[in-house]
Amino acid sequence: QVQLVESGGGLVQTGGSLRLSCAASGRVFSTDIMAWYRQPPGKQRELVTSITAGGKTWYESDVNGRFTISRDNAKSTVSLQMNNLKPEDTAVYYCNLLREPSGVSFNFWGQGTQVTVSS
């Protein structure tokens, strides 16, 4: 079992920056993928970015070039640096860990942290 705890959300003006952090307790395996999702008001949760233990990253097109995901395998943490924030980035951001032993998927979620970007 893995528990994820996020921190770092808040209110920021358009063009500003925020850094989100997520700490995992419990064992994190080298095959686990860590990611950030977000859920804007009235919309479905969506994948924003992900990172493997080896550092391979993926970004949703709207955030590519503005957001940077990083992972510290020794500390079992993942961070999200968000720059040049826009009002449409306003959402609850969730840390996620995906584990797929033998083809079966297990998703672990944090409690979410609110990010609000004012225009």
PDB file of N, CA and C in Angstrom, residues 38 48-49 57-68 83-84 86 89:
ATOM      1  N   ARG A  38      -5.158  16.629 -12.925  1.00  0.00           N
ATOM      2  CA  ARG A  38      -5.903  17.782 -12.422  1.00  0.00           C
ATOM      3  C   ARG A  38      -7.367  17.651 -12.800  1.00  0.00           C
ATOM      4  N   VAL A  48      -1.952  15.287 -16.569  1.00  0.00           N
ATOM      5  CA  VAL A  48      -1.167  16.474 -16.910  1.00  0.00           C
ATOM      6  C   VAL A  48       0.244  16.088 -17.334  1.00  0.00           C
ATOM      7  N   THR A  49       0.881  15.246 -16.550  1.00  0.00           N
ATOM      8  CA  THR A  49       2.254  14.863 -16.813  1.00  0.00           C
ATOM      9  C   THR A  49       2.593  13.609 -16.027  1.00  0.00           C
ATOM     10  N   THR A  57       9.673  11.381 -19.326  1.00  0.00           N
ATOM     11  CA  THR A  57       8.523  12.217 -19.012  1.00  0.00           C
ATOM     12  C   THR A  57       7.547  12.310 -20.174  1.00  0.00           C
ATOM     13  N   TRP A  58       6.323  12.663 -19.832  1.00  0.00           N
ATOM     14  CA  TRP A  58       5.281  12.955 -20.809  1.00  0.00           C
ATOM     15  C   TRP A  58       4.509  14.159 -20.305  1.00  0.00           C
ATOM     16  N   TYR A  59       4.121  15.055 -21.216  1.00  0.00           N
ATOM     17  CA  TYR A  59       3.366  16.244 -20.861  1.00  0.00           C
ATOM     18  C   TYR A  59       2.154  16.388 -21.763  1.00  0.00           C
ATOM     19  N   GLU A  60       1.058  16.793 -21.191  1.00  0.00           N
ATOM     20  CA  GLU A  60      -0.111  17.189 -21.961  1.00  0.00           C
ATOM     21  C   GLU A  60       0.256  18.448 -22.728  1.00  0.00           C
ATOM     22  N   SER A  61      -0.271  18.595 -23.945  1.00  0.00           N
ATOM     23  CA  SER A  61       0.195  19.638 -24.845  1.00  0.00           C
ATOM     24  C   SER A  61       0.020  21.049 -24.279  1.00  0.00           C
ATOM     25  N   ASP A  62      -1.053  21.283 -23.514  1.00  0.00           N
ATOM     26  CA  ASP A  62      -1.308  22.630 -22.997  1.00  0.00           C
ATOM     27  C   ASP A  62      -0.289  23.076 -21.955  1.00  0.00           C
ATOM     28  N   VAL A  63       0.403  22.142 -21.331  1.00  0.00           N
ATOM     29  CA  VAL A  63       1.342  22.514 -20.278  1.00  0.00           C
ATOM     30  C   VAL A  63       2.796  22.317 -20.708  1.00  0.00           C
ATOM     31  N   ASN A  64       2.996  21.684 -21.847  1.00  0.00           N
ATOM     32  CA  ASN A  64       4.362  21.422 -22.321  1.00  0.00           C
ATOM     33  C   ASN A  64       5.106  22.743 -22.505  1.00  0.00           C
ATOM     34  N   GLY A  65       6.273  22.825 -21.887  1.00  0.00           N
ATOM     35  CA  GLY A  65       7.051  24.050 -21.950  1.00  0.00           C
ATOM     36  C   GLY A  65       6.814  24.985 -20.783  1.00  0.00           C
ATOM     37  N   ARG A  66       5.739  24.764 -20.044  1.00  0.00           N
ATOM     38  CA  ARG A  66       5.445  25.609 -18.877  1.00  0.00           C
ATOM     39  C   ARG A  66       5.606  24.830 -17.564  1.00  0.00           C
ATOM     40  N   PHE A  67       5.276  23.553 -17.601  1.00  0.00           N
ATOM     41  CA  PHE A  67       5.352  22.710 -16.410  1.00  0.00           C
ATOM     42  C   PHE A  67       6.546  21.765 -16.526  1.00  0.00           C
ATOM     43  N   THR A  68       7.151  21.444 -15.387  1.00  0.00           N
ATOM     44  CA  THR A  68       8.250  20.489 -15.334  1.00  0.00           C
ATOM     45  C   THR A  68       8.034  19.529 -14.178  1.00  0.00           C
ATOM     46  N   ASN A  83       5.086  27.087 -14.261  1.00  0.00           N
ATOM     47  CA  ASN A  83       5.443  28.463 -14.584  1.00  0.00           C
ATOM     48  C   ASN A  83       4.451  29.039 -15.583  1.00  0.00           C
ATOM     49  N   ASN A  84       4.432  30.349 -15.671  1.00  0.00           N
ATOM     50  CA  ASN A  84       3.552  31.045 -16.615  1.00  0.00           C
ATOM     51  C   ASN A  84       2.124  30.512 -16.510  1.00  0.00           C
ATOM     52  N   LYS A  86      -1.841  30.058 -16.141  1.00  0.00           N
ATOM     53  CA  LYS A  86      -2.976  30.683 -16.801  1.00  0.00           C
ATOM     54  C   LYS A  86      -4.251  30.369 -16.009  1.00  0.00           C
ATOM     55  N   ASP A  89      -5.492  26.877 -15.901  1.00  0.00           N
ATOM     56  CA  ASP A  89      -4.779  25.893 -15.087  1.00  0.00           C
ATOM     57  C   ASP A  89      -5.453  25.695 -13.721  1.00  0.00           C
TER      58      ASP A  89
END
